[in-house]
Structures are given as structure tokens and as C-alpha cells.
Amino acid sequence: MDDKDIKYFLEAALLAAGRPLNIDQLQGLFDGRMEPEKADIRKAIATLNDEYEERGIVISEVASGFRMQVKSAMADRLQKLWEERPPRYSRAMFETLALIAYRQPITRGEIEEIRGVSVSTNIVRQLLEREWVRVVGHRDVPGRPAMFGTTKGFLDYFSLKKLDDLPPLADLSDWESLRVQLDLPEVEEQDENDVPVLFPEGEHEPAADEELAVAKWPDTVG
Amino acid sequence: MDDKDIKYFLEAALLAAGRPLNIDQLQGLFDGRMEPEKADIRKAIATLNDEYEERGIVISEVASGFRMQVKSAMADRLQKLWEERPPRYSRAMFETLALIAYRQPITRGEIEEIRGVSVSTNIVRQLLEREWVRVVGHRDVPGRPAMFGTTKGFLDYFSLKKLDDLPPLADLSDWESLRVQLDLPEVEEQDENDVPVLFPEGEHEPAADEELAVAKWPDTVG
Amino acid sequence: MKPELTVLTPQDAPKPAQDEKQSPAQTEMPFAIVDGEPVTTLPQDLYIPPYALQVFLEAFEGPLDLLLYLIRRQNIDILNIPIAEITKQYVQYIELMNELQLELAGEYLLMAAMLAEIKSRMLLPRPPVEEDDEDDPRAELIRRLQEYERFKKAADDISELPRLERDVFVATAEAPERKHVTKLPDVSMKELLMAFHDVLQRAEMFSKLHLQREPLSVRQRMDEILARINARKFTGFADLFDPEEGRMGVAVTFIAILELLREAVIEVVQSVQYAPLHVRAASSVRLVSEEDE
């Protein structure tokens, strides 16, 4: 095993390990016969670091050994990598938010009654954490359930000056006019049977095609 | 930003990410002003791979994008790094996975029909939890059974770029000879669109990969 | 002497040898220990000692798999296998299982019945004219075996693909000062409205609930009133009205107060007759104002 082999083997080991490896561990990776001296290993690591001069990586020595890392100047420019993709809100979350917006103050029980299914604690927490809704009081019934209302933050997010600016309920029955009013994209014609069958609640990501499912309904919702 | 900068930035990004990044994600990492063309990114990746010729790493392209990985020759020698054995999977799981991969979208009932034995809930859960398969919809028949399909994660795990890259379904011609020898009638008339058995009512459009799976049939059946 | 037989569950299976890649065809882990020896592969012939039968059966993925095994292990060109012979062997297995009082899966019995039927048919003289294809169970059996074997093979092919964690390792480098930022999902008014539309439609379809289409301004005003009052002290009823809003505004405020009263969120009190009305949050209602959160 020549110097180059040792060098590239160590490089691959550190890149594959994803954790610091100490000199004994590095040495132990070699087959007995070709095991280099520790000094050779240190020399190889130094050589690698020289080669990395221009590159974005470096082998640094930390408490538990040698670790391959991205240089900090480079890491700064890579922040986007760690911006986690925003999770998608569920349909249940949107429905809950909409009910709070239009029917506030409203309790969780009342939301559940209208939706016909239970509202998970998680959804309520999401909405509270996002600071779109707040507890405005407690209803005087057993359990003293919290009543929810929307916040200024909610209005700000949707560029509304006041709740009044939410599209009036009545207009919801006329989806077409609402679409025009909100400047929503035109809905394509689609076969009746596709949409409802393939994407049941909860198991899908709300996609563009969902508009279609909704677009059909106005006639049924007097 | 010159070619070298682009190259080393991409290298650092792929190493820092530890997961496949597609060309859009790679491009998006650059500041708007210095954003290179996609072609330049591809070129830089090719150059890096040339430079890695002697080294133990390689950038490979899988379903979700480009992935920096340790070359397999090197990986064999690095087994000692991992104390834990890689997860092992049962044959039942692979058979189920194969049916989902080649015959998607497919329901559990359809899988059981072909395997001649029931599919345990455990196997389905394992596949879902590994995120190798997902529910792509529900068949519009009583019980509305879930239809399964594979994910990009599945392709990534097995170092495939697309479903087309799966090994072709075997052409088991001796079965055909057997059929002839036994003087059996033709098994079934099957033409190019032989999918109806498995995909009733045109609930999906056979994708390119399915044609691949089906393309072999005429020889053996027809 | 009856050998000791242990059927292993995946949990207590010993760490398998490195031979997975060499023999991926049958199983990935030893499925039994017979006489203390781990069994990792099926025998090359059909002579399976009865004591080991159970474990071998557990190695099969069902009756199709067993049948396929019997056919393939003949070590004879498949062309020369009379289906009757295979049937005989399969039925022997089933009988053996019965003798050993092994729990028999229904699928195995079903297959045995199907094979028995095929066998009996073959003993009958051939009908002079073409049989109806649909009625020939041999055709169906062969179709199923063929289909199953294709996927059994495909499963092997997939299991031999290079696998992350086993054959492929991702190369990573640590990024020291990385900050985790979780972006919040974007929500559009459209999504909100669609959800609302949806829930209204469901409510109307499935319940007697009739949502009133009241003007939002009342809800808004209810909100504003709630923000101004609290439970500890009284707020003048008249103070809630802003004459500058005009007749409409006053009416909206009034309806809002009535609505809050109806929902028992507020109380209106009067110390003596004709004294000014006062409003406060209902004793049982605790209001939280947005500012002091």
C-alpha cells in the first residue's frame, strides 16, 4: 500500500464514518499486513489537508479523533441545506382554522360538532404556536373549554385589515364568483370519478387537483 | 464564480447534505447573482467524478438527485466501521416489495392473489415505515382497499434513478414450453394492454415502467 | 432419537454469516436449527427428513412456493416433468404434514385439492374436441406458478441490488456551525376557503346543523367587545357603542352584544331600574386579552 492508497483510504473512511475516528480506529481499519505506522497516518492526514487547501472540506482533530468537516466559510453559504422543508398543514388544520376565523369565539367541541370528526390537540397547538389563533376565554360548561379566536397576526398574514375583509360566507356558495374575486387560477375540466377516489382525507398532500374536487360543489351547497 | 469555485462548492454541499440533492436544489444553493446554469453544474459534477478516479468516493445519480458516496470497492474494506449489521429483510417482504414495484398501483389483495398467501400487516407497515412504499390511492371497490406504489426513497435506497432501471422481469420461457408440451390451451389472450386484470377501470395510466414489465409477456404468453 | 428442533424467530436468530450475497436465492437468515446446526439453505433434493419438515415449510412463502420448489428441485428439465408426478409429491407432503399434525394453512389444502383435481382429469380420456380454456385448471395453475415465479425472481433481483447501509455508504462531512431553521408552511387564502367550503358542505350534508350566514361584521364586533371587557370590572353598556359609526354600526354592536348574551359569554347587569346598563364577562367565562398573553 503506497502513500496515495493510505491517503485515499483514510479519506474514504472519514467520509464514510460520519463521526470522528481516532488514530487507533483508523489504523485498525487496515488489514494487518498493510497496517501503516501511526506516524504515516498522521502524515497522510496532513497531506490530505494540504490538498484540501482550495476545497471546502478539512480534516480537523477533535477530542474523539479526526473528523471530516465542511469549512465554516463554506458552511455559512450552505445554510439553505438545513432549512427544513416546511411541513404541510393537513386538511383538518385548514378546516379548523377556517371555523375559528368565521365562527369565533368557538370551542374545540363546537368545531368537532361541525366537522363531524375530532380535532387533534396537535392541530390546536400548531395554530396557537403559529399565533394565528388565541384563547379568548372559556365557555361556562363542564370542563370550561377554551374559546378560540383569531389574532392580529392572522389578519396580517392574510393581508386583511379586519375580519370583515374575509370573503363573506354567502359567497362561498358561489365558487365561481369567489374564484374570480380572489383571482384564483382557472380550474380545468376533469373527470368526476378521479379525484374523490384517489385522495382520501389525511393521506395525501393537498395538490393542485383538489381545486377540482371543490369546484364541482357549489351547486350542491345551496 | 469560476469553474473551480463551483466545483468545490458542489462538493462541499453534497458532503454536508448527506442525502441526494437534485439539480434544482444544487442550483438554489448558489446566490442569485452567481447562480450557474444547470449544464455547468452537471459539467462540474462530471469533472469532480473524473478527479475522484483514484479516490474512494464518487457522485452517483439516484432518483432524488446526486449523492456523494463511498465507492463500493472501498466500502467492502470499511465494513469494520459499522458495528451494527445492516437491517435484514425477509423474503416475504422482498416479494411484496417486488410486486408493488413492478405492478404498482396494486392492492394488498392483488398481491396476495399472486403470492398465493396472505401478506402480513407487519410487512406492509415495515414497507410504509421505511418509506419505500406509499398509499397512492384507493381502489373504488367495496372496502376501498389502499393501492400501493413505490417512492423515490425506495429507488434511492437501491441506487436506482427510475423504475425503468429495475432489473427486467424474468422471461421464464420454460413455462411456455411446458404449456405447449402439456398441450394446454393458451393461457390467456393478452395483448399490449393486458393490464385490465390488475388495473380495472383504467384508474391509472400505465406508466413507462409498467410497459417495461408488461413488454415481456407476449413472448411467454402470447 | 428424535433430534432437537428449534424454530427461530427473527429476533433470536444468530448473526448470520457473510454469505448472504452468495445465497440470496432462498432465505436471508437461518430459519431453523436442527440438531444444533443452523439451517440456512434448503436441501438440494427432495428428501427432507420428516423432523425438519416443519421448518422447511416455514421457509416457503406459501403453497405456490412449495410447488415451485418441488418442480424446480427435480433437477430435470421442466419439460419432462409430468404434472401428475408433481401432484403426487405435493400431496405426499400434505399427508406427511397431516401425520405430524402440523397446523396446515388453508392455502396448502386448497392447492392440494386443485392438484388432485388436475390429476384426476388427466386420468380421464381426452375429450375429442377442444376443451373450453376457462375450464382447464392446469392452465390456471401454470399461469399462477409462472406469475409467482416471475415475482419471486424479481424479489431476488431486488434483494441483490446494491443497498444503502449494506453496499452503499453515503459520504458526509460534518458542518460545524449549522443552524437549524424550520420554515413554517405557507398557507394561501384559497386553501383556507376551500377547507371552509368543504367543512360547510359536510356539515350541511351530514347534520341538521344549519350555519347561519350572518354578516361577519357581527363576529368582528363580538371580538372587539370581548377585547374591551373583562370579568373583574363592569364596562358601561353605552360605552360599547360608537355613535360616529352611525345607525348601521350601532345596530351591529347591538346584535353582537345580543349574540354574546345568547352564548352566555357576557352578562348585562343593572343595579336598579332605569340605571345605566353595565356589561362584564360572564362570571364563568375568563377572557384573555390579546395584549396580556
mmCIF file with all atom_site columns, N, CA, C and O in Angstrom, chain A residues 86 89 94 97 130-132 151-161, chain C residues 184-192:
data_model
loop_
_atom_site.group_PDB
_atom_site.id
_atom_site.type_symbol
_atom_site.label_atom_id
_atom_site.label_alt_id
_atom_site.label_comp_id
_atom_site.label_asym_id
_atom_site.label_entity_id
_atom_site.label_seq_id
_atom_site.pdbx_PDB_ins_code
_atom_site.Cartn_x
_atom_site.Cartn_y
_atom_site.Cartn_z
_atom_site.occupancy
_atom_site.B_iso_or_equiv
_atom_site.pdbx_formal_charge
_atom_site.auth_seq_id
_atom_site.auth_comp_id
_atom_site.auth_asym_id
_atom_site.auth_atom_id
_atom_site.pdbx_PDB_model_num
ATOM 1   N N  . PRO A 1 86  ? -40.742 23.186 4.930  1.00 0.00 ? 86  PRO A N  1
ATOM 2   C CA . PRO A 1 86  ? -41.901 23.361 5.808  1.00 0.00 ? 86  PRO A CA 1
ATOM 3   C C  . PRO A 1 86  ? -42.819 22.163 5.691  1.00 0.00 ? 86  PRO A C  1
ATOM 4   O O  . PRO A 1 86  ? -43.039 21.649 4.610  1.00 0.00 ? 86  PRO A O  1
ATOM 5   N N  . TYR A 1 89  ? -49.539 21.586 6.102  1.00 0.00 ? 89  TYR A N  1
ATOM 6   C CA . TYR A 1 89  ? -50.658 21.531 7.028  1.00 0.00 ? 89  TYR A CA 1
ATOM 7   C C  . TYR A 1 89  ? -51.703 20.577 6.480  1.00 0.00 ? 89  TYR A C  1
ATOM 8   O O  . TYR A 1 89  ? -51.913 20.478 5.279  1.00 0.00 ? 89  TYR A O  1
ATOM 9   N N  . PHE A 1 94  ? -56.694 23.222 8.154  1.00 0.00 ? 94  PHE A N  1
ATOM 10  C CA . PHE A 1 94  ? -57.334 24.323 7.426  1.00 0.00 ? 94  PHE A CA 1
ATOM 11  C C  . PHE A 1 94  ? -58.790 24.481 7.839  1.00 0.00 ? 94  PHE A C  1
ATOM 12  O O  . PHE A 1 94  ? -59.284 25.595 8.001  1.00 0.00 ? 94  PHE A O  1
ATOM 13  N N  . LEU A 1 97  ? -58.958 26.071 11.269 1.00 0.00 ? 97  LEU A N  1
ATOM 14  C CA . LEU A 1 97  ? -58.639 27.495 11.201 1.00 0.00 ? 97  LEU A CA 1
ATOM 15  C C  . LEU A 1 97  ? -59.800 28.281 10.595 1.00 0.00 ? 97  LEU A C  1
ATOM 16  O O  . LEU A 1 97  ? -60.172 29.358 11.078 1.00 0.00 ? 97  LEU A O  1
ATOM 17  N N  . ARG A 1 130 ? -48.366 29.060 15.857 1.00 0.00 ? 130 ARG A N  1
ATOM 18  C CA . ARG A 1 130 ? -48.218 29.925 14.711 1.00 0.00 ? 130 ARG A CA 1
ATOM 19  C C  . ARG A 1 130 ? -48.735 31.330 15.030 1.00 0.00 ? 130 ARG A C  1
ATOM 20  O O  . ARG A 1 130 ? -48.582 32.269 14.261 1.00 0.00 ? 130 ARG A O  1
ATOM 21  N N  . GLU A 1 131 ? -49.398 31.423 16.179 1.00 0.00 ? 131 GLU A N  1
ATOM 22  C CA . GLU A 1 131 ? -50.007 32.670 16.628 1.00 0.00 ? 131 GLU A CA 1
ATOM 23  C C  . GLU A 1 131 ? -51.033 33.195 15.650 1.00 0.00 ? 131 GLU A C  1
ATOM 24  O O  . GLU A 1 131 ? -51.147 34.394 15.414 1.00 0.00 ? 131 GLU A O  1
ATOM 25  N N  . TRP A 1 132 ? -51.772 32.274 15.094 1.00 0.00 ? 132 TRP A N  1
ATOM 26  C CA . TRP A 1 132 ? -52.900 32.670 14.255 1.00 0.00 ? 132 TRP A CA 1
ATOM 27  C C  . TRP A 1 132 ? -54.198 32.657 15.057 1.00 0.00 ? 132 TRP A C  1
ATOM 28  O O  . TRP A 1 132 ? -55.129 33.353 14.731 1.00 0.00 ? 132 TRP A O  1
ATOM 29  N N  . THR A 1 151 ? -56.123 36.031 15.666 1.00 0.00 ? 151 THR A N  1
ATOM 30  C CA . THR A 1 151 ? -55.284 37.120 16.186 1.00 0.00 ? 151 THR A CA 1
ATOM 31  C C  . THR A 1 151 ? -55.041 38.172 15.112 1.00 0.00 ? 151 THR A C  1
ATOM 32  O O  . THR A 1 151 ? -55.384 37.979 13.941 1.00 0.00 ? 151 THR A O  1
ATOM 33  N N  . LYS A 1 152 ? -54.398 39.242 15.524 1.00 0.00 ? 152 LYS A N  1
ATOM 34  C CA . LYS A 1 152 ? -53.961 40.240 14.544 1.00 0.00 ? 152 LYS A CA 1
ATOM 35  C C  . LYS A 1 152 ? -52.966 39.614 13.578 1.00 0.00 ? 152 LYS A C  1
ATOM 36  O O  . LYS A 1 152 ? -52.943 39.935 12.397 1.00 0.00 ? 152 LYS A O  1
ATOM 37  N N  . GLY A 1 153 ? -52.169 38.722 14.134 1.00 0.00 ? 153 GLY A N  1
ATOM 38  C CA . GLY A 1 153 ? -51.182 38.050 13.291 1.00 0.00 ? 153 GLY A CA 1
ATOM 39  C C  . GLY A 1 153 ? -51.845 37.294 12.142 1.00 0.00 ? 153 GLY A C  1
ATOM 40  O O  . GLY A 1 153 ? -51.327 37.257 11.024 1.00 0.00 ? 153 GLY A O  1
ATOM 41  N N  . PHE A 1 154 ? -52.982 36.710 12.430 1.00 0.00 ? 154 PHE A N  1
ATOM 42  C CA . PHE A 1 154 ? -53.728 36.004 11.390 1.00 0.00 ? 154 PHE A CA 1
ATOM 43  C C  . PHE A 1 154 ? -54.159 36.971 10.298 1.00 0.00 ? 154 PHE A C  1
ATOM 44  O O  . PHE A 1 154 ? -53.978 36.718 9.106  1.00 0.00 ? 154 PHE A O  1
ATOM 45  N N  . LEU A 1 155 ? -54.719 38.103 10.735 1.00 0.00 ? 155 LEU A N  1
ATOM 46  C CA . LEU A 1 155 ? -55.167 39.111 9.765  1.00 0.00 ? 155 LEU A CA 1
ATOM 47  C C  . LEU A 1 155 ? -53.984 39.600 8.938  1.00 0.00 ? 155 LEU A C  1
ATOM 48  O O  . LEU A 1 155 ? -54.068 39.718 7.714  1.00 0.00 ? 155 LEU A O  1
ATOM 49  N N  . ASP A 1 156 ? -52.867 39.855 9.624  1.00 0.00 ? 156 ASP A N  1
ATOM 50  C CA . ASP A 1 156 ? -51.679 40.340 8.918  1.00 0.00 ? 156 ASP A CA 1
ATOM 51  C C  . ASP A 1 156 ? -51.230 39.332 7.863  1.00 0.00 ? 156 ASP A C  1
ATOM 52  O O  . ASP A 1 156 ? -50.919 39.692 6.733  1.00 0.00 ? 156 ASP A O  1
ATOM 53  N N  . TYR A 1 157 ? -51.195 38.050 8.274  1.00 0.00 ? 157 TYR A N  1
ATOM 54  C CA . TYR A 1 157 ? -50.676 37.039 7.367  1.00 0.00 ? 157 TYR A CA 1
ATOM 55  C C  . TYR A 1 157 ? -51.480 37.007 6.083  1.00 0.00 ? 157 TYR A C  1
ATOM 56  O O  . TYR A 1 157 ? -50.939 36.854 4.990  1.00 0.00 ? 157 TYR A O  1
ATOM 57  N N  . PHE A 1 158 ? -52.791 37.164 6.233  1.00 0.00 ? 158 PHE A N  1
ATOM 58  C CA . PHE A 1 158 ? -53.638 37.077 5.042  1.00 0.00 ? 158 PHE A CA 1
ATOM 59  C C  . PHE A 1 158 ? -53.951 38.450 4.462  1.00 0.00 ? 158 PHE A C  1
ATOM 60  O O  . PHE A 1 158 ? -54.876 38.603 3.667  1.00 0.00 ? 158 PHE A O  1
ATOM 61  N N  . SER A 1 159 ? -53.155 39.419 4.890  1.00 0.00 ? 159 SER A N  1
ATOM 62  C CA . SER A 1 159 ? -53.305 40.789 4.383  1.00 0.00 ? 159 SER A CA 1
ATOM 63  C C  . SER A 1 159 ? -54.742 41.297 4.511  1.00 0.00 ? 159 SER A C  1
ATOM 64  O O  . SER A 1 159 ? -55.297 41.856 3.571  1.00 0.00 ? 159 SER A O  1
ATOM 65  N N  . LEU A 1 160 ? -55.293 41.077 5.674  1.00 0.00 ? 160 LEU A N  1
ATOM 66  C CA . LEU A 1 160 ? -56.641 41.590 5.916  1.00 0.00 ? 160 LEU A CA 1
ATOM 67  C C  . LEU A 1 160 ? -56.529 42.686 6.963  1.00 0.00 ? 160 LEU A C  1
ATOM 68  O O  . LEU A 1 160 ? -55.729 42.594 7.885  1.00 0.00 ? 160 LEU A O  1
ATOM 69  N N  . LYS A 1 161 ? -57.349 43.699 6.795  1.00 0.00 ? 161 LYS A N  1
ATOM 70  C CA . LYS A 1 161 ? -57.316 44.756 7.798  1.00 0.00 ? 161 LYS A CA 1
ATOM 71  C C  . LYS A 1 161 ? -58.176 44.357 8.991  1.00 0.00 ? 161 LYS A C  1
ATOM 72  O O  . LYS A 1 161 ? -57.866 44.649 10.127 1.00 0.00 ? 161 LYS A O  1
ATOM 73  N N  . LEU C 2 184 ? -41.912 27.740 8.418  1.00 0.00 ? 184 LEU C N  1
ATOM 74  C CA . LEU C 2 184 ? -43.322 27.429 8.627  1.00 0.00 ? 184 LEU C CA 1
ATOM 75  C C  . LEU C 2 184 ? -44.002 27.326 7.275  1.00 0.00 ? 184 LEU C C  1
ATOM 76  O O  . LEU C 2 184 ? -43.631 28.015 6.333  1.00 0.00 ? 184 LEU C O  1
ATOM 77  N N  . PRO C 2 185 ? -44.981 26.463 7.200  1.00 0.00 ? 185 PRO C N  1
ATOM 78  C CA . PRO C 2 185 ? -45.654 26.281 5.909  1.00 0.00 ? 185 PRO C CA 1
ATOM 79  C C  . PRO C 2 185 ? -46.380 27.547 5.481  1.00 0.00 ? 185 PRO C C  1
ATOM 80  O O  . PRO C 2 185 ? -46.868 28.300 6.314  1.00 0.00 ? 185 PRO C O  1
ATOM 81  N N  . ASP C 2 186 ? -46.412 27.749 4.213  1.00 0.00 ? 186 ASP C N  1
ATOM 82  C CA . ASP C 2 186 ? -47.200 28.858 3.680  1.00 0.00 ? 186 ASP C CA 1
ATOM 83  C C  . ASP C 2 186 ? -48.626 28.391 3.489  1.00 0.00 ? 186 ASP C C  1
ATOM 84  O O  . ASP C 2 186 ? -48.883 27.257 3.119  1.00 0.00 ? 186 ASP C O  1
ATOM 85  N N  . VAL C 2 187 ? -49.512 29.296 3.739  1.00 0.00 ? 187 VAL C N  1
ATOM 86  C CA . VAL C 2 187 ? -50.921 28.975 3.587  1.00 0.00 ? 187 VAL C CA 1
ATOM 87  C C  . VAL C 2 187 ? -51.540 30.056 2.725  1.00 0.00 ? 187 VAL C C  1
ATOM 88  O O  . VAL C 2 187 ? -51.251 31.231 2.917  1.00 0.00 ? 187 VAL C O  1
ATOM 89  N N  . SER C 2 188 ? -52.345 29.650 1.797  1.00 0.00 ? 188 SER C N  1
ATOM 90  C CA . SER C 2 188 ? -52.993 30.672 0.983  1.00 0.00 ? 188 SER C CA 1
ATOM 91  C C  . SER C 2 188 ? -54.447 30.802 1.395  1.00 0.00 ? 188 SER C C  1
ATOM 92  O O  . SER C 2 188 ? -55.041 29.882 1.956  1.00 0.00 ? 188 SER C O  1
ATOM 93  N N  . MET C 2 189 ? -54.995 31.986 1.135  1.00 0.00 ? 189 MET C N  1
ATOM 94  C CA . MET C 2 189 ? -56.402 32.205 1.421  1.00 0.00 ? 189 MET C CA 1
ATOM 95  C C  . MET C 2 189 ? -57.243 31.171 0.687  1.00 0.00 ? 189 MET C C  1
ATOM 96  O O  . MET C 2 189 ? -58.258 30.704 1.183  1.00 0.00 ? 189 MET C O  1
ATOM 97  N N  . LYS C 2 190 ? -56.771 30.815 -0.480 1.00 0.00 ? 190 LYS C N  1
ATOM 98  C CA . LYS C 2 190 ? -57.511 29.837 -1.279 1.00 0.00 ? 190 LYS C CA 1
ATOM 99  C C  . LYS C 2 190 ? -57.669 28.522 -0.519 1.00 0.00 ? 190 LYS C C  1
ATOM 100 O O  . LYS C 2 190 ? -58.754 27.960 -0.428 1.00 0.00 ? 190 LYS C O  1
ATOM 101 N N  . GLU C 2 191 ? -56.559 28.065 0.070  1.00 0.00 ? 191 GLU C N  1
ATOM 102 C CA . GLU C 2 191 ? -56.610 26.802 0.795  1.00 0.00 ? 191 GLU C CA 1
ATOM 103 C C  . GLU C 2 191 ? -57.581 26.890 1.965  1.00 0.00 ? 191 GLU C C  1
ATOM 104 O O  . GLU C 2 191 ? -58.332 25.963 2.256  1.00 0.00 ? 191 GLU C O  1
ATOM 105 N N  . LEU C 2 192 ? -57.532 28.048 2.621  1.00 0.00 ? 192 LEU C N  1
ATOM 106 C CA . LEU C 2 192 ? -58.391 28.238 3.781  1.00 0.00 ? 192 LEU C CA 1
ATOM 107 C C  . LEU C 2 192 ? -59.855 28.197 3.353  1.00 0.00 ? 192 LEU C C  1
ATOM 108 O O  . LEU C 2 192 ? -60.695 27.554 3.978  1.00 0.00 ? 192 LEU C O  1
#
